[in-house]
Amino acid sequence: MTIAVKTPDPKIALTLQELTACQHLARTHITFSLTLNCPLRCAHCIVDAGPDKAATSMPLAVAARYGAQMPALARHGIRGICFTGGEPLVARAPLRVMSEAAAAAGIDVSVVTAAQWAATPDRAAGLVAQFPAISCWDISFDAHHLPWVDIHHIRNAVTALRAAGRRANIRVTYSDPMTEADRRIMDDLAAIGEADCVAQALRPVGRGEDLHAPRPHGWSPWIKPCLTQGMVVRYDGSVSPCCLNLVESRAHPFRFGAPLVEDLVQVHRRFLTDPLLQLIRALGFGPLRDWIEAEGLAHLLPDPVPEEVCELCTAIMHRPELARLVQARAAEGEVPAKIAVIAAKVLGETDMLRAVAPDILSPEPESLP
């Protein structure tokens, strides 16, 4: 498929089918953050990765523990696993162990990389050959990568992946409004061809917090659903609800368990049955706004309220009084049962319904269709 890159249009909306596909991904997809170590130190990095973070890499014994659970995850319904960081390709031993175990269990494997390893065609081809289990390679490239990686790295990586029969996606972060450097990046990528390109606006998270925020577009964020792409298991054994604004945050109310001592399936079940998370995935943040206003706590929100839904989520979950309130309201009385019914109807997921009302459903199948 040829890259078709143009200036992102904020008026373009997802179709209902596209929204459903995005929402369903969280049920069947898990991300593993292998390390915060990275040879790059980009100004916009949402996890503050860099070459000084070598000590954060996932131990090989932990990777082997997770790898041994891939068949159970596949039976549980996990269809895709992604590896990220930092730069996951600096943690090659854990990456190899887990990617091969996942592929052997029938799980589709992807990796997010900056392609700094593709300085020459031979080096790019050699690196790709070392990881036969990784079928999809998401290559991050934008103006902030340029001190370390240029368009030649991307071209070498895409060429090597294409020759090896792998999928190549290019992820571009742009400033909003776009800068001239952003436009040059888009033009350079359009000339490569035969890869998919996905563009997203810069997020003021991590080191990117000091960069300018996206311009307002007049959208109400309260009606937008959370589009998490799934649970994230970090290098240190902690868990995040998403791979975006909360990926490295510990200051939020979502707690799913401890993968270092529990089975990943058990931890993922908690992800799928957390009342607050399922509510914002199915209905958006409108109910949270009602609870906050009813308690007279709206003054704790930033003014103006962020228009981007992930920024709104951060604004609520990083304020302890608001986070405690919405977590408690989502878990009180009959609210979880109502959320479970909504999640089943809107998301097509019965995990929470089975947890709160197991008698009304048929026995759970061994795996998803």
mmCIF file of N, CA and C in Angstrom, residues 4 30 43 58 138 148-149 350:
data_model
loop_
_atom_site.group_PDB
_atom_site.id
_atom_site.type_symbol
_atom_site.label_atom_id
_atom_site.label_comp_id
_atom_site.label_asym_id
_atom_site.label_seq_id
_atom_site.Cartn_x
_atom_site.Cartn_y
_atom_site.Cartn_z
ATOM 1 N N ALA A 4 -0.091 7.727 1.641
ATOM 2 C CA ALA A 4 -0.832 8.898 1.192
ATOM 3 C C ALA A 4 -0.890 9.853 2.365
ATOM 4 N N ILE A 30 -2.547 -6.586 23.904
ATOM 5 C CA ILE A 30 -1.746 -6.188 25.066
ATOM 6 C C ILE A 30 -0.415 -5.615 24.565
ATOM 7 N N ALA A 43 12.719 15.488 21.996
ATOM 8 C CA ALA A 43 12.133 16.511 22.870
ATOM 9 C C ALA A 43 10.687 16.235 23.213
ATOM 10 N N MET A 58 13.568 -4.838 30.904
ATOM 11 C CA MET A 58 12.910 -5.986 31.517
ATOM 12 C C MET A 58 13.901 -7.135 31.665
ATOM 13 N N ASP A 138 6.128 -1.013 13.460
ATOM 14 C CA ASP A 138 5.656 0.372 13.489
ATOM 15 C C ASP A 138 6.870 1.280 13.699
ATOM 16 N N TRP A 148 18.982 12.271 15.288
ATOM 17 C CA TRP A 148 19.530 10.918 15.375
ATOM 18 C C TRP A 148 19.177 10.031 14.176
ATOM 19 N N VAL A 149 18.025 10.270 13.577
ATOM 20 C CA VAL A 149 17.517 9.410 12.510
ATOM 21 C C VAL A 149 17.032 10.291 11.362
ATOM 22 N N THR A 350 -18.506 -9.141 27.157
ATOM 23 C CA THR A 350 -19.311 -9.664 28.265
ATOM 24 C C THR A 350 -18.476 -9.972 29.505
#
